[in-house]
Amino acid sequence: MENLLYQGLQLTLLGMGTVFTFLLVLTFFTKGMSWIIVNLLPSGQPASVPLGATGDVDRQRLTAIIAAAVKQHKKSRLPHR
Amino acid sequence: MENLLYQGLQLTLLGMGTVFTFLLVLTFFTKGMSWIIVNLLPSGQPASVPLGATGDVDRQRLTAIIAAAVKQHKKSRLPHR
Amino acid sequence: MENLLYQGLQLTLLGMGTVFTFLLVLTFFTKGMSWIIVNLLPSGQPASVPLGATGDVDRQRLTAIIAAAVKQHKKSRLPHR
Amino acid sequence: MNQVIELWQTTGIYQIQWPQLVMIVIGLVLLYLAIKKGFEPLLLVPIGFGGILANIPGVDIATGAGILHQFYVMGIETGIFPLLIFMGVGALTDFGPLLANPKTLLLGAAAQFGIFATLLGALLLTDIGLFDFSIQQAAAIGIIGGADGPTAIYVAGILAPEILGAIAVAAYSYMALVPLIQPPVMRLLTTKEERGIVMSQLREVSQLEKITFPLVLLILVALVVPSAAPLLGMFCFGNVMRECGVVNRLSDTAQTSLINIVTILLGLSVGSKLQAEEFLVAETLGILGLGIVAFTIGTGCGVLMAKLMNAVTREPINPLIGAAGVSAVPMAARVANRVGLETNPNNFLLMHAMGPNVAGVVGSAIAAGILIQFAGG
Amino acid sequence: MNQVIELWQTTGIYQIQWPQLVMIVIGLVLLYLAIKKGFEPLLLVPIGFGGILANIPGVDIATGAGILHQFYVMGIETGIFPLLIFMGVGALTDFGPLLANPKTLLLGAAAQFGIFATLLGALLLTDIGLFDFSIQQAAAIGIIGGADGPTAIYVAGILAPEILGAIAVAAYSYMALVPLIQPPVMRLLTTKEERGIVMSQLREVSQLEKITFPLVLLILVALVVPSAAPLLGMFCFGNVMRECGVVNRLSDTAQTSLINIVTILLGLSVGSKLQAEEFLVAETLGILGLGIVAFTIGTGCGVLMAKLMNAVTREPINPLIGAAGVSAVPMAARVANRVGLETNPNNFLLMHAMGPNVAGVVGSAIAAGILIQFAGG
Amino acid sequence: MNQVIELWQTTGIYQIQWPQLVMIVIGLVLLYLAIKKGFEPLLLVPIGFGGILANIPGVDIATGAGILHQFYVMGIETGIFPLLIFMGVGALTDFGPLLANPKTLLLGAAAQFGIFATLLGALLLTDIGLFDFSIQQAAAIGIIGGADGPTAIYVAGILAPEILGAIAVAAYSYMALVPLIQPPVMRLLTTKEERGIVMSQLREVSQLEKITFPLVLLILVALVVPSAAPLLGMFCFGNVMRECGVVNRLSDTAQTSLINIVTILLGLSVGSKLQAEEFLVAETLGILGLGIVAFTIGTGCGVLMAKLMNAVTREPINPLIGAAGVSAVPMAARVANRVGLETNPNNFLLMHAMGPNVAGVVGSAIAAGILIQFAGG
Ligand code: NA
Ligand code: NA
Ligand code: NA
């Protein structure tokens, strides 16, 4: 039984060690990735006029409402028996 | 063969007996359940202003149309090949 | 190896022969089918007032938008965890 | 040259046999009925199409490693497809009208006599030597009278898979034919006065009752007829999802994409049982004949039960709604409504008929449990 | 007469045993908590209902060829259901807040100590002879502290399927109870000043970062903890589909019909493990007790880690968001936000808490990989 | 300490081998092409991602009990995934343009010569000792020229699963590259006058014709090439559901959630075949090389066939639409339209090109049937 507890402690050390190491490394890689994207790649900068995108979505919505309507109609049939 | 018909009659008696007993018992339990809910529990009474609920649905509809539109747009892509 | 190439040639002949024969026969059957439907069956003629159909779809759309909205609302719940 | 002969021998023209051609025509007829006549198209289009595929010679589709056979093995032999459909049907079912008038449950009980009368009929035909149905087959044929597709397929898949094709085709066809089969029986057994009976308006039912009812039903099934628990358990699960109001995204999926996907696969699987060697046998005619007997007797018993209840209880019941007890949801309820309107154009029976209609689903699932338990051995 | 006795012997009333009745009541209680109290209804409705079905006597539902057992075999034993859910969760996850403040990843690391403390607790209880948990069982119990349903089910399905039911019930129940469990711990470990810390607004994150991040995460997992790759691989796949913008119809399906279908089947499968003989054992009480310890310790460690980081780094972190590191997405982040508002009604921490919240998902998946690798033998 | 070494030995960094790293990079490149360049993203995102997962060392993902391997076994080995996709494609296909001008079916026939020329090429490369393709492998490579994903995967899964990964990657990549591959061939084989041919407007096609056509096609397949019946049967089934108008909820599901779910699973399954040991072999280069030959020859034959038909029949055909006969729906039709507009900005060929485009799907399914039948032994 002593053995089992000892195994558990080992597992805890390994586990927490790995979790911390992994997420620490991930933190650095994430920061590096963001730095590269934001500073070196032009496409990395967030859109300066997000309103444009919204407008685009609005147009899509209109198209989609019609499509959704047709689709929905197709569904409103007899129940499956 | 006589035996088979006899088996069938037994099955019919058992079956119809069970079906009737079950649904009769269910009738009583259902009545009891409804009586308890309607008379003893406050939440058991049907909403007195169902219009309110409808209004709520209406508001949901507006939100949903937009969502449905965006969703639908996502679908209207290339066919799968 | 000679054998393999020979097999390949046979396969090509069989394959292209079948593909052509099949699609040629299908062409004739399709023409026949269309001729029968258009000339012999009254229901075979395309709707003379396709606008009517569109109008019908429009009405469906209205019904469907509401349905889509309700449906969409149902979806916008908590994430699955 | 050899190769050309070999090619010729692989064609369907060379390999096809008359029975297969006949079955392909039957498949086309089913498609015609489904598409042009509106016969339960959601099932008969996949079944009919699957039936055609199952009779193409020289290729494994409904046999061996063929896709329809794989669907059959994974979904019908295991019972998964009909049970998932039943869950979806539960999610589509509103028990409100039943809860507003619980005694209509008894109409759903009476109409199940169609099941057992047909079972007896099948055994009688065996007794007189016309057919040779086993007790399992007779039970599976009887369940056609349950007028409920997934129940029939579930029971036939367990008791008599060899005649599942004929049973499913009979069940769905007669469900589609309910507007033709039922009215004569209904008119025969009722007077004009009875058909004109106006029923008192149904009370409104609270959400709490609707959530609690499937749980009460489930517990009763567990305590009384456990063998019906797979069917009614999935049904009640679907209904709880529908009514509880907190898992709408699950309920919605159970009612749409999930039931649609399973319907496609189930229909094709059933179609795989329309192979000529299994379907083009005398027994199929017997099954089709017995099936219509089942619907007729079920309808009659439902109507007579309503008349009996009128003799005993105070609040009047229009006996037409008894016919809806066979299930065939929602067709039979609509038929009751229509026949009622013939007599009194202001007497709308639809909601009243929905009670016995869904009660019929419960009733035939109970009967299915008994049959599986006692005829299954 | 014989037949009537036989019929009586097939009823549930005759066959049911006390433990099964107790489990049916527990199933009803779970449904009550899910429906009335809003306890993770998307999972607890199917689990509770499945638990009732699993305890109906005399019929195969959660055993043998029963449908729930089939679902279990096809989806949990294979790991397919939790992994598909994880894919859907990936498609539902926005890494934006995490990318805007990557150091919150460390909060998601600290909170995983709840997992290992609980593992140690389970082994200690075994050591003192109160229970008899194997190392696999202890690991599976610990993962409750990951506060992530699919991860817990995936790990328990591999390491200790015999206690999967209790683990899943504990995990989802405590996730639902996060608003009750966490705040006292959070208040105990922080001063009023700390709880009032205002964090600087998060920068906007570009789409390219959002597409690249799951790939970076995947590559790191592949290089460092391959045993976590099934879980995090499916998670990152879902997230790439979400963010890449060119497969929206797939991402949409992964987020709706697919995850809904799998949730129904997963819930029923988990319910099949609530059979009385497996669930009504002393170990279940131990598991439930240890589970709440796991949540408490995880919450505390997240908060303490935030305080430690405040001591070391410049930009201030409100320690409340450390509690969100346990995962329980999005409940724990909302709790952090609410407790923050108690102190400063203008201090909205929700978006700041979403970072550690999703980091907690990653952290517990890594821990799961380690446990499967080293406790799995 | 031992444990730390053991931990180190479980890392990917320790276990990974160069070929796996290369394959991970190839997976990333596929993702880049899919996301940034729009290369058939619906398939190449899952395939590329699956390819990365398949090359993570030290964990079962694409092998043993790994989830991708399970998907492969349940969906590709059985043929279920490509056939369900084909059903969905059938439900998405409008045969209207083909029915308005049935002789364009022959263009879809001619373009299939790409398949057989490539098959011969593969055998020639074997003959000269450069590669060692079996007749089954050569046939599977040839089917890349069918320019149809599910057909290629279905055939490769049956005839040569060991090269399925390369074949699928080639098929989808070249389908994405159609706008680059086809125009030079089209321009080379046509004069400016030919490219400017204006075609007469297509007549309107009735619904009855659209319902009847897939049934006529199915019956012909059953009678002539039964070995193509699984593919074309599912295709026609989807199309009947689409056109019949009475099962719209099934057709809708087949076109959306069902095809999306299967696409995700199919893509990951195909990705599981991108394991380094199977993919990083010289044969893959041969397959990629032969694939582009297949597309080129198919395009050329389609164009030449159109010119031949112009010489024989009265109503003029713009030879550019012959190139659409390779399939690659709808990309190849769009390419024909665009090249036509270069010559005459008012000559819209899109609808005219849709006829041969869908005919190409039928043609390559017929060719697939023949290959499975005669190269399968
Ligand atoms: Na019934
Ligand atoms: Na966690
Ligand atoms: Na093609």
PDB file of N, CA and C in Angstrom, chain E residues 297-353:
ATOM      1  N   ILE E 297      -9.931  22.062  -4.314  1.00  0.00           N
ATOM      2  CA  ILE E 297      -8.482  22.267  -4.403  1.00  0.00           C
ATOM      3  C   ILE E 297      -8.106  22.923  -5.722  1.00  0.00           C
ATOM      4  N   GLY E 298      -8.744  22.459  -6.828  1.00  0.00           N
ATOM      5  CA  GLY E 298      -8.456  23.073  -8.128  1.00  0.00           C
ATOM      6  C   GLY E 298      -8.736  24.569  -8.103  1.00  0.00           C
ATOM      7  N   THR E 299      -9.897  24.922  -7.549  1.00  0.00           N
ATOM      8  CA  THR E 299     -10.257  26.336  -7.457  1.00  0.00           C
ATOM      9  C   THR E 299      -9.206  27.111  -6.657  1.00  0.00           C
ATOM     10  N   GLY E 300      -8.863  26.545  -5.500  1.00  0.00           N
ATOM     11  CA  GLY E 300      -7.892  27.222  -4.643  1.00  0.00           C
ATOM     12  C   GLY E 300      -6.550  27.407  -5.338  1.00  0.00           C
ATOM     13  N   CYS E 301      -6.057  26.369  -5.981  1.00  0.00           N
ATOM     14  CA  CYS E 301      -4.747  26.464  -6.630  1.00  0.00           C
ATOM     15  C   CYS E 301      -4.756  27.492  -7.745  1.00  0.00           C
ATOM     16  N   GLY E 302      -5.865  27.562  -8.487  1.00  0.00           N
ATOM     17  CA  GLY E 302      -5.954  28.572  -9.535  1.00  0.00           C
ATOM     18  C   GLY E 302      -5.840  29.973  -8.949  1.00  0.00           C
ATOM     19  N   VAL E 303      -6.555  30.207  -7.850  1.00  0.00           N
ATOM     20  CA  VAL E 303      -6.534  31.531  -7.218  1.00  0.00           C
ATOM     21  C   VAL E 303      -5.129  31.846  -6.695  1.00  0.00           C
ATOM     22  N   LEU E 304      -4.534  30.852  -6.017  1.00  0.00           N
ATOM     23  CA  LEU E 304      -3.201  31.084  -5.452  1.00  0.00           C
ATOM     24  C   LEU E 304      -2.166  31.334  -6.552  1.00  0.00           C
ATOM     25  N   MET E 305      -2.293  30.619  -7.653  1.00  0.00           N
ATOM     26  CA  MET E 305      -1.362  30.823  -8.764  1.00  0.00           C
ATOM     27  C   MET E 305      -1.456  32.250  -9.283  1.00  0.00           C
ATOM     28  N   ALA E 306      -2.681  32.759  -9.365  1.00  0.00           N
ATOM     29  CA  ALA E 306      -2.855  34.132  -9.833  1.00  0.00           C
ATOM     30  C   ALA E 306      -2.169  35.110  -8.878  1.00  0.00           C
ATOM     31  N   LYS E 307      -2.301  34.819  -7.591  1.00  0.00           N
ATOM     32  CA  LYS E 307      -1.641  35.700  -6.618  1.00  0.00           C
ATOM     33  C   LYS E 307      -0.127  35.627  -6.758  1.00  0.00           C
ATOM     34  N   LEU E 308       0.370  34.414  -6.988  1.00  0.00           N
ATOM     35  CA  LEU E 308       1.813  34.243  -7.196  1.00  0.00           C
ATOM     36  C   LEU E 308       2.275  35.022  -8.428  1.00  0.00           C
ATOM     37  N   MET E 309       1.506  34.908  -9.491  1.00  0.00           N
ATOM     38  CA  MET E 309       1.881  35.618 -10.716  1.00  0.00           C
ATOM     39  C   MET E 309       1.856  37.126 -10.490  1.00  0.00           C
ATOM     40  N   ASN E 310       0.918  37.590  -9.691  1.00  0.00           N
ATOM     41  CA  ASN E 310       0.873  39.018  -9.362  1.00  0.00           C
ATOM     42  C   ASN E 310       2.145  39.462  -8.651  1.00  0.00           C
ATOM     43  N   ALA E 311       2.675  38.554  -7.824  1.00  0.00           N
ATOM     44  CA  ALA E 311       3.907  38.886  -7.092  1.00  0.00           C
ATOM     45  C   ALA E 311       5.099  38.946  -8.035  1.00  0.00           C
ATOM     46  N   VAL E 312       5.040  38.233  -9.135  1.00  0.00           N
ATOM     47  CA  VAL E 312       6.208  38.103 -10.017  1.00  0.00           C
ATOM     48  C   VAL E 312       6.130  39.007 -11.238  1.00  0.00           C
ATOM     49  N   THR E 313       4.982  39.048 -11.871  1.00  0.00           N
ATOM     50  CA  THR E 313       4.902  39.807 -13.126  1.00  0.00           C
ATOM     51  C   THR E 313       4.311  41.196 -12.881  1.00  0.00           C
ATOM     52  N   ARG E 314       4.401  42.033 -13.924  1.00  0.00           N
ATOM     53  CA  ARG E 314       4.012  43.418 -13.765  1.00  0.00           C
ATOM     54  C   ARG E 314       2.501  43.630 -13.904  1.00  0.00           C
ATOM     55  N   GLU E 315       1.976  43.228 -15.055  1.00  0.00           N
ATOM     56  CA  GLU E 315       0.560  43.498 -15.319  1.00  0.00           C
ATOM     57  C   GLU E 315      -0.309  42.754 -14.307  1.00  0.00           C
ATOM     58  N   PRO E 316      -1.186  43.469 -13.612  1.00  0.00           N
ATOM     59  CA  PRO E 316      -1.945  42.830 -12.529  1.00  0.00           C
ATOM     60  C   PRO E 316      -3.019  41.871 -13.038  1.00  0.00           C
ATOM     61  N   ILE E 317      -3.191  40.782 -12.288  1.00  0.00           N
ATOM     62  CA  ILE E 317      -4.232  39.794 -12.582  1.00  0.00           C
ATOM     63  C   ILE E 317      -5.187  39.746 -11.395  1.00  0.00           C
ATOM     64  N   ASN E 318      -6.449  39.831 -11.673  1.00  0.00           N
ATOM     65  CA  ASN E 318      -7.415  39.648 -10.588  1.00  0.00           C
ATOM     66  C   ASN E 318      -7.427  38.166 -10.230  1.00  0.00           C
ATOM     67  N   PRO E 319      -7.080  37.812  -8.975  1.00  0.00           N
ATOM     68  CA  PRO E 319      -6.934  36.385  -8.650  1.00  0.00           C
ATOM     69  C   PRO E 319      -8.223  35.588  -8.821  1.00  0.00           C
ATOM     70  N   LEU E 320      -9.356  36.283  -8.874  1.00  0.00           N
ATOM     71  CA  LEU E 320     -10.620  35.540  -9.057  1.00  0.00           C
ATOM     72  C   LEU E 320     -10.623  34.743 -10.357  1.00  0.00           C
ATOM     73  N   ILE E 321      -9.971  35.282 -11.389  1.00  0.00           N
ATOM     74  CA  ILE E 321     -10.024  34.572 -12.675  1.00  0.00           C
ATOM     75  C   ILE E 321      -9.208  33.286 -12.612  1.00  0.00           C
ATOM     76  N   GLY E 322      -8.350  33.172 -11.609  1.00  0.00           N
ATOM     77  CA  GLY E 322      -7.611  31.924 -11.431  1.00  0.00           C
ATOM     78  C   GLY E 322      -8.545  30.751 -11.167  1.00  0.00           C
ATOM     79  N   ALA E 323      -9.667  31.039 -10.498  1.00  0.00           N
ATOM     80  CA  ALA E 323     -10.627  29.975 -10.201  1.00  0.00           C
ATOM     81  C   ALA E 323     -11.222  29.384 -11.466  1.00  0.00           C
ATOM     82  N   ALA E 324     -11.269  30.189 -12.536  1.00  0.00           N
ATOM     83  CA  ALA E 324     -11.834  29.697 -13.798  1.00  0.00           C
ATOM     84  C   ALA E 324     -10.928  28.656 -14.452  1.00  0.00           C
ATOM     85  N   GLY E 325      -9.702  28.530 -13.929  1.00  0.00           N
ATOM     86  CA  GLY E 325      -8.751  27.584 -14.504  1.00  0.00           C
ATOM     87  C   GLY E 325      -9.142  26.125 -14.349  1.00  0.00           C
ATOM     88  N   VAL E 326     -10.118  25.838 -13.489  1.00  0.00           N
ATOM     89  CA  VAL E 326     -10.562  24.442 -13.369  1.00  0.00           C
ATOM     90  C   VAL E 326     -11.285  23.953 -14.616  1.00  0.00           C
ATOM     91  N   SER E 327     -11.634  24.784 -15.519  1.00  0.00           N
ATOM     92  CA  SER E 327     -12.526  24.605 -16.669  1.00  0.00           C
ATOM     93  C   SER E 327     -13.967  24.798 -16.231  1.00  0.00           C
ATOM     94  N   ALA E 328     -14.822  23.738 -16.351  1.00  0.00           N
ATOM     95  CA  ALA E 328     -16.261  23.941 -16.137  1.00  0.00           C
ATOM     96  C   ALA E 328     -16.729  25.116 -16.985  1.00  0.00           C
ATOM     97  N   VAL E 329     -16.350  25.078 -18.274  1.00  0.00           N
ATOM     98  CA  VAL E 329     -16.694  26.137 -19.226  1.00  0.00           C
ATOM     99  C   VAL E 329     -18.203  26.130 -19.461  1.00  0.00           C
ATOM    100  N   PRO E 330     -18.872  27.258 -19.487  1.00  0.00           N
ATOM    101  CA  PRO E 330     -18.391  28.595 -19.174  1.00  0.00           C
ATOM    102  C   PRO E 330     -18.772  29.014 -17.755  1.00  0.00           C
ATOM    103  N   MET E 331     -19.289  28.041 -16.984  1.00  0.00           N
ATOM    104  CA  MET E 331     -19.821  28.345 -15.652  1.00  0.00           C
ATOM    105  C   MET E 331     -18.780  29.009 -14.754  1.00  0.00           C
ATOM    106  N   ALA E 332     -17.569  28.444 -14.703  1.00  0.00           N
ATOM    107  CA  ALA E 332     -16.562  28.968 -13.778  1.00  0.00           C
ATOM    108  C   ALA E 332     -16.167  30.405 -14.133  1.00  0.00           C
ATOM    109  N   ALA E 333     -16.127  30.712 -15.433  1.00  0.00           N
ATOM    110  CA  ALA E 333     -15.802  32.082 -15.824  1.00  0.00           C
ATOM    111  C   ALA E 333     -16.904  33.039 -15.375  1.00  0.00           C
ATOM    112  N   ARG E 334     -18.136  32.594 -15.474  1.00  0.00           N
ATOM    113  CA  ARG E 334     -19.248  33.443 -15.040  1.00  0.00           C
ATOM    114  C   ARG E 334     -19.201  33.667 -13.533  1.00  0.00           C
ATOM    115  N   VAL E 335     -18.820  32.603 -12.817  1.00  0.00           N
ATOM    116  CA  VAL E 335     -18.727  32.738 -11.365  1.00  0.00           C
ATOM    117  C   VAL E 335     -17.658  33.772 -11.011  1.00  0.00           C
ATOM    118  N   ALA E 336     -16.503  33.694 -11.670  1.00  0.00           N
ATOM    119  CA  ALA E 336     -15.438  34.670 -11.422  1.00  0.00           C
ATOM    120  C   ALA E 336     -15.955  36.086 -11.670  1.00  0.00           C
ATOM    121  N   ASN E 337     -16.678  36.242 -12.751  1.00  0.00           N
ATOM    122  CA  ASN E 337     -17.237  37.544 -13.099  1.00  0.00           C
ATOM    123  C   ASN E 337     -18.183  38.041 -12.004  1.00  0.00           C
ATOM    124  N   ARG E 338     -19.062  37.134 -11.530  1.00  0.00           N
ATOM    125  CA  ARG E 338     -20.077  37.532 -10.562  1.00  0.00           C
ATOM    126  C   ARG E 338     -19.437  37.911  -9.230  1.00  0.00           C
ATOM    127  N   VAL E 339     -18.480  37.100  -8.776  1.00  0.00           N
ATOM    128  CA  VAL E 339     -17.830  37.415  -7.505  1.00  0.00           C
ATOM    129  C   VAL E 339     -17.060  38.729  -7.628  1.00  0.00           C
ATOM    130  N   GLY E 340     -16.498  38.973  -8.800  1.00  0.00           N
ATOM    131  CA  GLY E 340     -15.809  40.243  -9.027  1.00  0.00           C
ATOM    132  C   GLY E 340     -16.752  41.432  -8.933  1.00  0.00           C
ATOM    133  N   LEU E 341     -17.944  41.249  -9.506  1.00  0.00           N
ATOM    134  CA  LEU E 341     -18.927  42.348  -9.489  1.00  0.00           C
ATOM    135  C   LEU E 341     -19.397  42.659  -8.082  1.00  0.00           C
ATOM    136  N   GLU E 342     -19.369  41.657  -7.201  1.00  0.00           N
ATOM    137  CA  GLU E 342     -19.771  41.909  -5.810  1.00  0.00           C
ATOM    138  C   GLU E 342     -18.907  43.007  -5.190  1.00  0.00           C
ATOM    139  N   THR E 343     -17.616  42.980  -5.499  1.00  0.00           N
ATOM    140  CA  THR E 343     -16.685  43.941  -4.929  1.00  0.00           C
ATOM    141  C   THR E 343     -16.704  45.264  -5.689  1.00  0.00           C
ATOM    142  N   ASN E 344     -16.651  45.163  -7.015  1.00  0.00           N
ATOM    143  CA  ASN E 344     -16.644  46.369  -7.842  1.00  0.00           C
ATOM    144  C   ASN E 344     -17.655  46.171  -8.969  1.00  0.00           C
ATOM    145  N   PRO E 345     -18.820  46.824  -8.853  1.00  0.00           N
ATOM    146  CA  PRO E 345     -19.908  46.571  -9.815  1.00  0.00           C
ATOM    147  C   PRO E 345     -19.567  47.002 -11.238  1.00  0.00           C
ATOM    148  N   ASN E 346     -18.423  47.639 -11.441  1.00  0.00           N
ATOM    149  CA  ASN E 346     -18.048  48.046 -12.796  1.00  0.00           C
ATOM    150  C   ASN E 346     -16.921  47.209 -13.374  1.00  0.00           C
ATOM    151  N   ASN E 347     -16.523  46.194 -12.621  1.00  0.00           N
ATOM    152  CA  ASN E 347     -15.361  45.411 -13.031  1.00  0.00           C
ATOM    153  C   ASN E 347     -15.808  44.098 -13.662  1.00  0.00           C
ATOM    154  N   PHE E 348     -15.935  44.098 -14.984  1.00  0.00           N
ATOM    155  CA  PHE E 348     -16.402  42.900 -15.676  1.00  0.00           C
ATOM    156  C   PHE E 348     -15.218  41.990 -16.015  1.00  0.00           C
ATOM    157  N   LEU E 349     -15.171  40.844 -15.351  1.00  0.00           N
ATOM    158  CA  LEU E 349     -14.025  39.945 -15.521  1.00  0.00           C
ATOM    159  C   LEU E 349     -14.292  38.818 -16.511  1.00  0.00           C
ATOM    160  N   LEU E 350     -15.502  38.784 -17.091  1.00  0.00           N
ATOM    161  CA  LEU E 350     -15.898  37.602 -17.865  1.00  0.00           C
ATOM    162  C   LEU E 350     -14.891  37.251 -18.959  1.00  0.00           C
ATOM    163  N   MET E 351     -14.545  38.214 -19.798  1.00  0.00           N
ATOM    164  CA  MET E 351     -13.651  37.899 -20.904  1.00  0.00           C
ATOM    165  C   MET E 351     -12.262  37.526 -20.381  1.00  0.00           C
ATOM    166  N   HIS E 352     -11.808  38.211 -19.315  1.00  0.00           N
ATOM    167  CA  HIS E 352     -10.506  37.849 -18.737  1.00  0.00           C
ATOM    168  C   HIS E 352     -10.528  36.426 -18.193  1.00  0.00           C
ATOM    169  N   ALA E 353     -11.667  36.000 -17.658  1.00  0.00           N
ATOM    170  CA  ALA E 353     -11.758  34.662 -17.080  1.00  0.00           C
ATOM    171  C   ALA E 353     -11.882  33.578 -18.149  1.00  0.00           C
TER     172      ALA E 353
END
